[in-house]
CSV table of C-alpha atoms and ligand atoms in Angstrom, one decimal:
chain,number,residue,atom,x,y,z
A,1,UNK,CA,65.8,-71.3,-28.3
A,2,UNK,CA,63.8,-68.2,-27.6
A,3,UNK,CA,64.6,-64.8,-29.2
A,4,UNK,CA,64.9,-63.2,-25.8
A,5,UNK,CA,67.6,-65.7,-24.8
A,6,UNK,CA,69.5,-65.1,-28.0
A,7,UNK,CA,69.4,-61.3,-27.3
A,8,UNK,CA,70.7,-62.1,-23.8
A,9,UNK,CA,73.6,-63.9,-25.3
A,10,UNK,CA,74.4,-60.6,-27.1
A,11,UNK,CA,74.3,-58.7,-23.9
A,12,UNK,CA,70.7,-57.3,-24.1
A,13,UNK,CA,68.7,-57.7,-20.9
A,14,UNK,CA,65.1,-58.9,-20.9
A,15,UNK,CA,64.0,-55.6,-19.6
A,16,UNK,CA,65.5,-53.8,-22.7
A,17,UNK,CA,64.2,-56.5,-25.0
A,18,UNK,CA,60.6,-56.3,-23.7
A,19,UNK,CA,60.7,-52.5,-23.8
A,20,UNK,CA,61.7,-52.8,-27.5
A,21,UNK,CA,58.8,-55.2,-28.2
A,22,UNK,CA,56.3,-52.9,-26.6
A,23,UNK,CA,57.5,-50.0,-28.8
A,24,UNK,CA,57.5,-52.2,-31.9
A,25,UNK,CA,53.8,-53.2,-31.5
A,26,UNK,CA,52.7,-49.7,-32.6
A,27,UNK,CA,55.0,-49.6,-35.7
A,28,UNK,CA,53.6,-52.4,-37.8
A,29,UNK,CA,51.6,-50.2,-40.1
A,30,UNK,CA,54.5,-47.8,-40.8
A,31,UNK,CA,56.7,-50.7,-41.5
A,32,UNK,CA,54.2,-52.0,-44.0
A,33,UNK,CA,54.3,-48.7,-45.9
A,34,UNK,CA,58.1,-48.8,-45.9
A,35,UNK,CA,58.0,-52.3,-47.4
A,36,UNK,CA,55.7,-51.0,-50.2
A,37,UNK,CA,58.1,-48.2,-51.1
A,38,UNK,CA,60.9,-50.7,-51.2
A,39,UNK,CA,58.9,-53.0,-53.4
A,40,UNK,CA,58.3,-50.2,-55.9
A,41,UNK,CA,62.0,-49.1,-55.8
A,42,UNK,CA,63.1,-52.7,-56.2
A,43,UNK,CA,61.0,-53.0,-59.4
A,44,UNK,CA,62.4,-49.6,-60.6
A,45,UNK,CA,66.0,-50.8,-60.2
A,46,UNK,CA,65.3,-54.2,-61.7
A,47,UNK,CA,63.7,-52.6,-64.8
A,48,UNK,CA,66.8,-50.4,-65.3
A,49,UNK,CA,69.0,-53.5,-65.1
A,50,UNK,CA,66.9,-55.3,-67.7
A,51,UNK,CA,66.5,-52.3,-70.0
A,52,UNK,CA,70.3,-51.9,-70.2
A,53,UNK,CA,70.9,-55.6,-70.6
A,54,UNK,CA,73.3,-56.0,-67.7
A,55,UNK,CA,75.2,-59.2,-68.1
A,56,UNK,CA,78.3,-61.0,-67.0
A,57,UNK,CA,80.5,-58.9,-69.3
A,58,UNK,CA,79.7,-55.9,-67.1
A,59,UNK,CA,81.5,-57.5,-64.2
A,60,UNK,CA,84.9,-57.8,-65.8
A,61,UNK,CA,87.7,-55.8,-64.2
A,62,UNK,CA,89.4,-53.1,-66.3
A,63,UNK,CA,92.7,-51.4,-65.5
A,64,UNK,CA,94.8,-48.6,-66.8
A,65,UNK,CA,92.9,-46.0,-68.8
A,66,UNK,CA,89.7,-48.2,-68.7
A,67,UNK,CA,88.7,-47.3,-72.3
A,68,UNK,CA,85.6,-49.1,-73.6
A,69,UNK,CA,84.6,-50.2,-70.1
A,70,UNK,CA,81.2,-51.8,-70.7
A,71,UNK,CA,80.5,-52.4,-67.0
A,72,UNK,CA,81.2,-48.8,-66.1
A,73,UNK,CA,79.1,-47.5,-69.0
A,74,UNK,CA,76.2,-49.7,-68.2
A,75,UNK,CA,76.3,-48.9,-64.5
A,76,UNK,CA,76.0,-45.2,-65.4
A,77,UNK,CA,73.1,-45.9,-67.8
A,78,UNK,CA,71.4,-47.9,-65.0
A,79,UNK,CA,71.8,-45.0,-62.5
A,80,UNK,CA,70.5,-42.5,-65.1
A,81,UNK,CA,67.4,-44.6,-65.7
A,82,UNK,CA,66.7,-45.0,-62.0
A,83,UNK,CA,67.1,-41.3,-61.4
A,84,UNK,CA,65.3,-40.5,-64.7
A,85,UNK,CA,68.2,-38.3,-65.8
A,86,UNK,CA,69.9,-37.8,-69.2
A,87,UNK,CA,73.3,-38.9,-67.8
A,88,UNK,CA,75.2,-40.2,-64.8
A,89,UNK,CA,78.7,-40.3,-63.5
A,90,UNK,CA,79.2,-43.2,-61.1
A,91,UNK,CA,82.6,-44.6,-60.3
A,92,UNK,CA,85.2,-45.5,-57.8
A,93,UNK,CA,87.3,-42.5,-58.7
A,94,UNK,CA,84.8,-40.4,-56.9
A,95,UNK,CA,86.1,-41.1,-53.4
A,96,UNK,CA,83.2,-40.0,-51.2
A,97,UNK,CA,80.1,-37.8,-51.0
A,98,UNK,CA,82.1,-34.6,-50.4
A,99,UNK,CA,84.2,-35.4,-53.4
A,100,UNK,CA,81.1,-36.0,-55.6
A,101,UNK,CA,79.6,-32.7,-54.5
A,102,UNK,CA,83.0,-30.9,-55.0
A,103,UNK,CA,83.2,-32.2,-58.5
A,104,UNK,CA,79.6,-31.1,-59.3
A,105,UNK,CA,80.2,-27.6,-57.8
A,106,UNK,CA,83.6,-26.9,-59.2
A,107,UNK,CA,82.6,-28.3,-62.7
A,108,UNK,CA,79.6,-26.0,-63.0
A,109,UNK,CA,80.8,-22.8,-61.3
A,110,UNK,CA,83.3,-20.5,-62.9
A,111,UNK,CA,85.2,-17.5,-61.5
A,112,UNK,CA,82.6,-14.7,-61.1
A,113,UNK,CA,79.7,-17.0,-60.6
A,114,UNK,CA,77.8,-17.2,-57.3
A,115,UNK,CA,76.6,-20.2,-55.4
A,116,UNK,CA,73.4,-20.0,-53.3
A,117,UNK,CA,72.2,-22.2,-50.5
A,118,UNK,CA,68.6,-21.4,-49.8
A,119,UNK,CA,68.4,-23.9,-47.0
A,120,UNK,CA,70.9,-22.5,-44.5
A,121,UNK,CA,74.4,-23.7,-43.9
A,122,UNK,CA,75.5,-26.8,-45.8
A,123,UNK,CA,77.0,-30.0,-44.4
A,124,UNK,CA,80.3,-29.4,-42.4
A,125,UNK,CA,82.7,-30.7,-45.0
A,126,UNK,CA,81.1,-28.6,-47.7
A,127,UNK,CA,82.0,-25.5,-45.8
A,128,UNK,CA,85.6,-25.8,-46.6
A,129,UNK,CA,84.8,-26.8,-50.2
A,130,UNK,CA,82.9,-23.6,-50.6
A,131,UNK,CA,85.2,-21.5,-48.5
A,132,UNK,CA,82.8,-20.5,-45.8
A,133,UNK,CA,85.6,-21.8,-43.6
A,134,UNK,CA,88.8,-20.7,-45.5
A,135,UNK,CA,90.7,-23.6,-47.1
A,136,UNK,CA,93.2,-23.9,-49.9
A,137,UNK,CA,91.6,-24.7,-53.2
A,138,UNK,CA,88.1,-23.7,-52.0
A,139,UNK,CA,85.6,-22.3,-54.5
A,140,UNK,CA,86.1,-18.9,-52.8
A,141,UNK,CA,89.8,-19.0,-53.7
A,142,UNK,CA,88.8,-19.5,-57.4
A,143,UNK,CA,86.6,-16.5,-57.3
A,144,UNK,CA,83.2,-18.1,-56.8
A,145,UNK,CA,81.1,-16.2,-54.3
A,146,UNK,CA,78.6,-17.7,-52.0
A,147,UNK,CA,75.3,-16.6,-50.4
A,148,UNK,CA,73.0,-18.4,-48.0
A,149,UNK,CA,69.5,-17.8,-47.0
A,150,UNK,CA,68.5,-19.2,-43.6
A,151,UNK,CA,65.4,-21.4,-43.1
A,152,UNK,CA,62.5,-20.0,-41.2
A,153,UNK,CA,62.1,-21.0,-37.6
A,154,UNK,CA,59.7,-23.8,-38.5
A,155,UNK,CA,62.3,-25.3,-40.9
A,156,UNK,CA,60.5,-24.1,-44.1
A,157,UNK,CA,61.9,-21.9,-46.9
A,158,UNK,CA,62.1,-18.1,-46.7
A,159,UNK,CA,60.9,-17.5,-50.2
A,160,UNK,CA,61.2,-13.7,-50.3
A,161,UNK,CA,64.7,-13.9,-48.9
A,162,UNK,CA,65.6,-16.4,-51.6
A,163,UNK,CA,64.1,-14.2,-54.4
A,164,UNK,CA,66.2,-11.3,-53.1
A,165,UNK,CA,69.4,-13.4,-53.0
A,166,UNK,CA,69.1,-14.6,-56.6
A,167,UNK,CA,71.0,-12.2,-58.8
A,168,UNK,CA,72.6,-12.0,-62.2
A,169,UNK,CA,75.7,-13.9,-60.8
A,170,UNK,CA,73.7,-16.8,-59.3
A,171,UNK,CA,74.7,-19.8,-61.4
A,172,UNK,CA,74.0,-22.8,-59.1
A,173,UNK,CA,71.6,-23.4,-56.2
A,174,UNK,CA,72.6,-26.1,-53.8
A,175,UNK,CA,69.9,-27.8,-51.8
A,176,UNK,CA,70.8,-30.3,-49.1
A,177,UNK,CA,68.0,-32.8,-48.6
A,178,UNK,CA,69.2,-34.3,-45.4
A,179,UNK,CA,69.7,-32.4,-42.2
A,180,UNK,CA,73.3,-33.5,-41.8
A,181,UNK,CA,74.7,-32.5,-38.4
A,182,UNK,CA,72.0,-29.8,-38.0
A,183,UNK,CA,68.7,-30.3,-36.1
A,184,UNK,CA,66.5,-28.8,-38.9
A,185,UNK,CA,64.1,-31.1,-40.7
A,186,UNK,CA,65.0,-33.1,-43.7
A,187,UNK,CA,63.1,-32.0,-46.8
A,188,UNK,CA,60.7,-34.2,-48.7
A,189,UNK,CA,61.1,-34.7,-52.4
A,190,UNK,CA,57.9,-32.7,-52.9
A,191,UNK,CA,59.2,-29.8,-50.8
A,192,UNK,CA,62.4,-29.8,-52.8
A,193,UNK,CA,60.3,-29.7,-56.0
A,194,UNK,CA,58.5,-26.7,-54.8
A,195,UNK,CA,61.7,-24.9,-53.9
A,196,UNK,CA,63.3,-25.7,-57.3
A,197,UNK,CA,60.1,-24.5,-59.1
A,198,UNK,CA,60.3,-21.3,-57.2
A,199,UNK,CA,64.0,-20.7,-57.9
A,200,UNK,CA,63.5,-21.4,-61.6
A,201,UNK,CA,60.5,-19.0,-61.7
A,202,UNK,CA,62.9,-16.3,-60.5
A,203,UNK,CA,65.8,-17.4,-62.8
A,204,UNK,CA,64.9,-20.1,-65.3
A,205,UNK,CA,68.5,-21.0,-66.3
A,206,UNK,CA,69.8,-21.4,-62.8
A,207,UNK,CA,71.3,-24.9,-62.1
A,208,UNK,CA,69.6,-26.7,-59.2
A,209,UNK,CA,71.7,-29.3,-57.5
A,210,UNK,CA,70.5,-31.6,-54.7
A,211,UNK,CA,72.8,-33.1,-52.2
A,212,UNK,CA,70.9,-36.4,-52.0
A,213,UNK,CA,73.0,-38.1,-49.3
A,214,UNK,CA,71.0,-40.5,-47.2
A,215,UNK,CA,67.8,-39.8,-49.1
A,216,UNK,CA,68.0,-42.4,-51.9
A,217,UNK,CA,65.1,-44.9,-52.1
A,218,UNK,CA,63.3,-43.5,-49.1
A,219,UNK,CA,60.6,-42.2,-51.4
A,220,UNK,CA,59.4,-43.6,-54.7
A,221,UNK,CA,60.6,-40.3,-56.4
A,222,UNK,CA,64.0,-38.7,-56.3
A,223,UNK,CA,64.8,-35.0,-56.5
A,224,UNK,CA,65.6,-35.4,-60.2
A,225,UNK,CA,61.9,-36.3,-60.7
A,226,UNK,CA,61.0,-32.9,-59.5
A,227,UNK,CA,63.3,-30.6,-61.5
A,228,UNK,CA,66.8,-31.0,-60.0
A,229,UNK,CA,69.4,-30.6,-62.7
A,230,UNK,CA,72.0,-32.6,-60.6
A,231,UNK,CA,71.6,-35.1,-57.8
A,232,UNK,CA,74.7,-36.1,-56.0
A,233,UNK,CA,75.5,-38.7,-53.3
A,234,UNK,CA,77.8,-41.3,-51.8
A,235,UNK,CA,78.0,-45.0,-52.6
A,236,UNK,CA,79.0,-45.8,-49.0
A,237,UNK,CA,75.5,-44.6,-48.1
A,238,UNK,CA,72.1,-45.8,-49.4
A,239,UNK,CA,72.8,-46.4,-53.2
A,240,UNK,CA,75.8,-48.6,-52.5
A,241,UNK,CA,73.6,-51.1,-50.7
A,242,UNK,CA,76.4,-51.8,-48.2
A,243,UNK,CA,78.4,-53.6,-50.9
A,244,UNK,CA,80.1,-50.7,-52.7
A,245,UNK,CA,83.5,-50.3,-51.1
A,246,UNK,CA,84.0,-46.7,-52.4
A,247,UNK,CA,82.4,-44.3,-54.9
A,248,UNK,CA,80.0,-41.5,-55.5
A,249,UNK,CA,77.4,-40.7,-58.1
A,250,UNK,CA,76.3,-37.6,-60.0
A,251,UNK,CA,73.1,-37.9,-62.0
A,252,UNK,CA,71.7,-35.0,-64.1
A,253,UNK,CA,71.4,-33.3,-67.4
A,254,UNK,CA,73.9,-34.2,-70.1
A,255,UNK,CA,75.5,-30.8,-70.1
A,256,UNK,CA,76.0,-30.7,-66.3
A,257,UNK,CA,77.3,-34.3,-66.1
A,258,UNK,CA,79.7,-33.8,-69.0
A,259,UNK,CA,81.3,-30.9,-67.2
A,260,UNK,CA,81.5,-33.1,-64.0
A,261,UNK,CA,83.3,-35.8,-66.0
A,262,UNK,CA,85.8,-33.3,-67.5
A,263,UNK,CA,86.4,-31.9,-64.0
A,264,UNK,CA,86.8,-35.4,-62.5
A,265,UNK,CA,89.3,-36.7,-65.0
A,266,UNK,CA,90.6,-34.0,-67.4
A,267,UNK,CA,89.2,-31.7,-70.1
A,268,UNK,CA,89.0,-33.7,-73.3
A,269,UNK,CA,89.0,-37.0,-71.5
A,270,UNK,CA,85.8,-36.8,-69.5
A,271,UNK,CA,83.8,-40.0,-69.0
A,272,UNK,CA,85.9,-42.1,-71.4
A,273,UNK,CA,88.6,-42.9,-68.9
A,274,UNK,CA,88.5,-44.5,-65.4
A,275,UNK,CA,89.2,-48.1,-64.9
A,276,UNK,CA,86.7,-50.0,-62.8
A,277,UNK,CA,89.4,-52.0,-60.9
A,278,UNK,CA,87.2,-55.0,-60.5
A,279,UNK,CA,84.6,-53.2,-58.5
A,280,UNK,CA,81.7,-53.6,-60.9
A,281,UNK,CA,80.1,-56.6,-59.2
A,282,UNK,CA,79.9,-54.8,-55.9
A,283,UNK,CA,78.6,-51.6,-57.5
A,284,UNK,CA,75.9,-53.3,-59.5
A,285,UNK,CA,74.9,-55.7,-56.8
A,286,UNK,CA,74.9,-53.0,-54.1
A,287,UNK,CA,72.6,-50.8,-56.2
A,288,UNK,CA,70.3,-53.8,-56.8
A,289,UNK,CA,70.1,-54.3,-53.0
A,290,UNK,CA,69.9,-50.6,-52.1
A,291,UNK,CA,66.1,-50.3,-52.0
A,292,UNK,CA,65.7,-53.0,-49.3
A,293,UNK,CA,68.8,-52.1,-47.4
A,294,UNK,CA,67.6,-48.4,-47.3
A,295,UNK,CA,64.2,-49.7,-46.1
A,296,UNK,CA,65.8,-51.6,-43.3
A,297,UNK,CA,67.8,-48.6,-42.2
A,298,UNK,CA,64.7,-46.5,-42.3
A,299,UNK,CA,62.9,-48.9,-40.0
A,300,UNK,CA,65.8,-48.7,-37.6
A,301,UNK,CA,65.6,-44.9,-37.6
A,302,UNK,CA,61.9,-45.0,-36.8
A,303,UNK,CA,62.4,-47.6,-34.1
A,304,UNK,CA,65.2,-45.4,-32.5
A,305,UNK,CA,62.9,-42.3,-32.4
A,306,UNK,CA,60.1,-44.3,-30.8
A,307,UNK,CA,62.4,-45.8,-28.2
A,308,UNK,CA,64.1,-42.6,-27.2
A,309,UNK,CA,61.2,-40.2,-27.4
A,310,UNK,CA,59.3,-42.3,-24.9
A,311,UNK,CA,62.3,-41.9,-22.6
A,312,UNK,CA,62.1,-38.1,-22.8
A,313,UNK,CA,64.8,-37.3,-25.4
A,314,UNK,CA,64.0,-34.9,-28.2
A,315,UNK,CA,64.2,-36.8,-31.5
A,316,UNK,CA,64.5,-35.2,-35.0
A,317,UNK,CA,62.5,-36.4,-36.8
A,318,UNK,CA,60.1,-37.2,-34.0
A,319,UNK,CA,58.5,-40.6,-33.4
A,320,UNK,CA,55.5,-40.1,-35.7
A,321,UNK,CA,56.4,-37.6,-38.5
A,322,UNK,CA,57.0,-38.7,-42.1
A,323,UNK,CA,60.6,-39.6,-43.1
A,324,UNK,CA,62.7,-38.3,-45.9
A,325,UNK,CA,66.1,-39.8,-45.1
A,326,UNK,CA,67.6,-42.6,-42.9
A,327,UNK,CA,69.1,-40.3,-40.3
A,328,UNK,CA,67.8,-40.2,-36.7
A,329,UNK,CA,69.0,-37.4,-34.5
A,330,UNK,CA,68.6,-38.0,-30.8
A,331,UNK,CA,69.4,-35.1,-28.5
A,332,UNK,CA,71.1,-36.9,-25.6
A,333,UNK,CA,72.0,-33.7,-23.7
A,334,UNK,CA,75.5,-34.7,-22.5
A,335,UNK,CA,78.8,-36.0,-23.6
A,336,UNK,CA,78.5,-39.1,-21.4
A,337,UNK,CA,75.2,-40.1,-23.0
A,338,UNK,CA,76.7,-39.7,-26.5
A,339,UNK,CA,79.6,-42.0,-25.4
A,340,UNK,CA,77.3,-44.6,-23.8
A,341,UNK,CA,75.0,-44.6,-26.9
A,342,UNK,CA,78.0,-45.1,-29.2
A,343,UNK,CA,79.4,-47.8,-27.0
A,344,UNK,CA,76.2,-49.7,-27.6
A,345,UNK,CA,76.2,-49.3,-31.4
A,346,UNK,CA,79.9,-50.4,-31.4
A,347,UNK,CA,79.2,-53.4,-29.2
A,348,UNK,CA,76.4,-54.5,-31.6
A,349,UNK,CA,78.7,-54.5,-34.7
A,350,UNK,CA,79.7,-57.6,-36.6
A,351,UNK,CA,83.2,-56.1,-37.0
A,352,UNK,CA,85.3,-54.4,-34.3
A,353,UNK,CA,82.7,-55.0,-31.7
A,354,UNK,CA,85.3,-55.1,-29.0
A,355,UNK,CA,86.6,-51.6,-29.4
A,356,UNK,CA,85.5,-48.5,-27.5
A,357,UNK,CA,84.6,-45.4,-29.4
A,358,UNK,CA,86.1,-42.1,-28.1
A,359,UNK,CA,85.6,-38.5,-29.3
A,360,UNK,CA,88.4,-37.1,-31.6
A,361,UNK,CA,89.2,-34.1,-33.7
A,362,UNK,CA,88.2,-35.4,-37.2
A,363,UNK,CA,89.4,-33.5,-40.3
A,364,UNK,CA,86.7,-31.3,-41.9
A,365,UNK,CA,84.7,-30.8,-38.6
A,366,UNK,CA,85.1,-27.9,-36.3
A,367,UNK,CA,84.6,-29.7,-33.0
A,368,UNK,CA,85.5,-33.2,-31.7
A,369,UNK,CA,83.4,-35.9,-33.2
A,370,UNK,CA,82.5,-39.4,-31.8
A,371,UNK,CA,81.8,-42.2,-34.2
A,372,UNK,CA,80.7,-45.7,-33.6
A,373,UNK,CA,80.9,-48.1,-36.5
A,374,UNK,CA,82.0,-51.7,-36.9
A,375,UNK,CA,81.5,-51.9,-40.6
A,376,UNK,CA,82.6,-54.2,-43.5
A,377,UNK,CA,83.4,-51.0,-45.4
A,378,UNK,CA,85.3,-48.5,-43.4
A,379,UNK,CA,83.3,-45.4,-42.7
A,380,UNK,CA,80.2,-46.8,-44.4
A,381,UNK,CA,77.2,-45.2,-42.9
A,382,UNK,CA,74.6,-47.4,-44.6
A,383,UNK,CA,76.0,-49.9,-42.2
A,384,UNK,CA,75.0,-49.6,-38.5
A,385,UNK,CA,76.6,-46.4,-37.2
A,386,UNK,CA,76.3,-43.4,-35.0
A,387,UNK,CA,78.2,-40.2,-34.9
A,388,UNK,CA,77.9,-36.7,-33.8
A,389,UNK,CA,79.9,-33.6,-33.0
A,390,UNK,CA,80.5,-33.1,-29.3
A,391,UNK,CA,78.7,-29.8,-28.9
A,392,UNK,CA,75.3,-28.5,-27.9
A,393,UNK,CA,72.7,-30.0,-28.0
A,394,UNK,CA,74.8,-33.2,-27.8
A,395,UNK,CA,72.8,-34.8,-30.6
A,396,UNK,CA,73.8,-38.3,-31.8
A,397,UNK,CA,73.1,-39.1,-35.4
A,398,UNK,CA,72.1,-42.7,-35.8
A,399,UNK,CA,71.9,-44.3,-39.2
A,400,UNK,CA,72.1,-47.5,-41.1
A,401,UNK,CA,72.0,-51.2,-40.5
A,402,UNK,CA,72.4,-53.6,-43.5
A,403,UNK,CA,69.3,-55.4,-42.2
A,404,UNK,CA,66.4,-54.2,-40.1
A,405,UNK,CA,67.2,-56.9,-37.6
A,406,UNK,CA,70.7,-55.6,-37.1
A,407,UNK,CA,69.5,-52.0,-36.7
A,408,UNK,CA,67.2,-53.3,-34.0
A,409,UNK,CA,70.0,-55.0,-32.1
A,410,UNK,CA,72.1,-51.8,-32.3
A,411,UNK,CA,69.4,-49.6,-30.9
A,412,UNK,CA,68.6,-52.1,-28.1
A,413,UNK,CA,72.3,-52.3,-27.3
A,414,UNK,CA,72.6,-48.5,-27.2
A,415,UNK,CA,69.7,-48.5,-24.7
A,416,UNK,CA,71.4,-51.3,-22.7
A,417,UNK,CA,74.6,-49.2,-22.4
A,418,UNK,CA,72.6,-46.0,-21.5
A,419,UNK,CA,70.9,-48.0,-18.7
A,420,UNK,CA,74.1,-49.5,-17.5
A,421,UNK,CA,75.6,-46.0,-17.2
A,422,UNK,CA,72.6,-44.9,-15.1
A,423,UNK,CA,71.5,-42.4,-17.8
A,424,UNK,CA,68.0,-43.9,-18.3
A,425,UNK,CA,65.6,-46.1,-16.4
A,426,UNK,CA,63.0,-48.2,-18.0
B,1,LIG,C1,77.6,-37.7,-45.7
B,1,LIG,C2,77.2,-36.4,-46.3
B,1,LIG,C3,78.0,-35.7,-47.1
B,1,LIG,C4,79.4,-36.0,-47.4
B,1,LIG,O1,79.6,-37.3,-47.7
B,1,LIG,P1,81.0,-38.1,-47.3
B,1,LIG,O2,80.9,-39.3,-48.1
B,1,LIG,O3,81.0,-38.2,-45.9
B,1,LIG,O4,82.1,-37.2,-47.8
B,1,LIG,C5,77.5,-34.5,-47.7
B,1,LIG,N1,76.2,-34.1,-47.4
B,1,LIG,C6,75.4,-34.8,-46.6
B,1,LIG,C7,74.0,-34.3,-46.3
B,1,LIG,C8,75.8,-36.0,-46.0
B,1,LIG,O5,75.0,-36.7,-45.2
């Protein structure tokens, strides 16, 4: 049976399929480069598993306090080796990326300290954590002040503004690698390294934290290789490899990670408690698969940009520029187009493919949000998914796909639904 026929069975017309093949022809070289990065990162992860003598004993479930949990301890050593940090905190008790970032911030900032974002406003959910939008238990409520320096119009750093913003109270600098729900560029690891070097030249003892969400394994280096004291992310994004059902990670200096462990559990207890609840096989295996899963998602993002840019939609990043995360923003220009795109992603899912996504007021976001995902792990955005706030410029953020082939089906299906709604013609 021909591939084209198989796609037709999924609901993708030959016109859409052929259009996709035309776009793909030009992407072979870029895909080869992505495979090389994945190969390097696969070796890096494998080496960390072997060095730490991961074995079947690591997969045993622990309950209760979880004292002497060999699996948890080795998983954290593996993460620390891959990120080249002194320590790591990786566990299911970290419920999501926002929680991991909250732990890292609140553990390392005390009343009277100031937090600085030199890269403009942080991700929506972090705004309540910091207190930019007032919230009970925000850092602001605990007497931590906040400053932010906007990016320049071209998306680069405003170094003089950053120098002026760093003062005697500045304790921690937070750098968000990925664009999140903004249409600014995502930063490369090299750019982040330059920014950290600059900040440390102004104030050597300032803690530099990187929100690494969606950036893991896209490069052969991570922000911790270029001076970050803390790198933080979610296990239902890249590093969970699609298998982790929950969790977050914080990798960094021993001093910073120790504080995070005390904040996460309790002062005095720290890293010593936290049962793994039987999740170790998924967390280890997911991390092992993460380099190739992230590579597949990256191919999907590039494919999406090349499909939609040719049809006249602004894509961030654009069809040809280098990539530093797996997120693809496509400015669709209208609510209807966002809904049609998301219908396609949903219809392409292995789970919940029959449901229709609708915009809704999601907690933590200041406008209605539409989300399409039919994932094995609820809310997992390393799995094929699309979401975006219903506001100007009506940008949909597409990400994930546990395999490149599934990401491809998702994008073709989104195009199919856009076509059926009369929003594009091929
Ligand atoms: C996803 C994300 C977060 C928050 O992670 P959750 O797991 O959704 O809480 C924070 N920052 C960035 C850049 C993200 O992409």
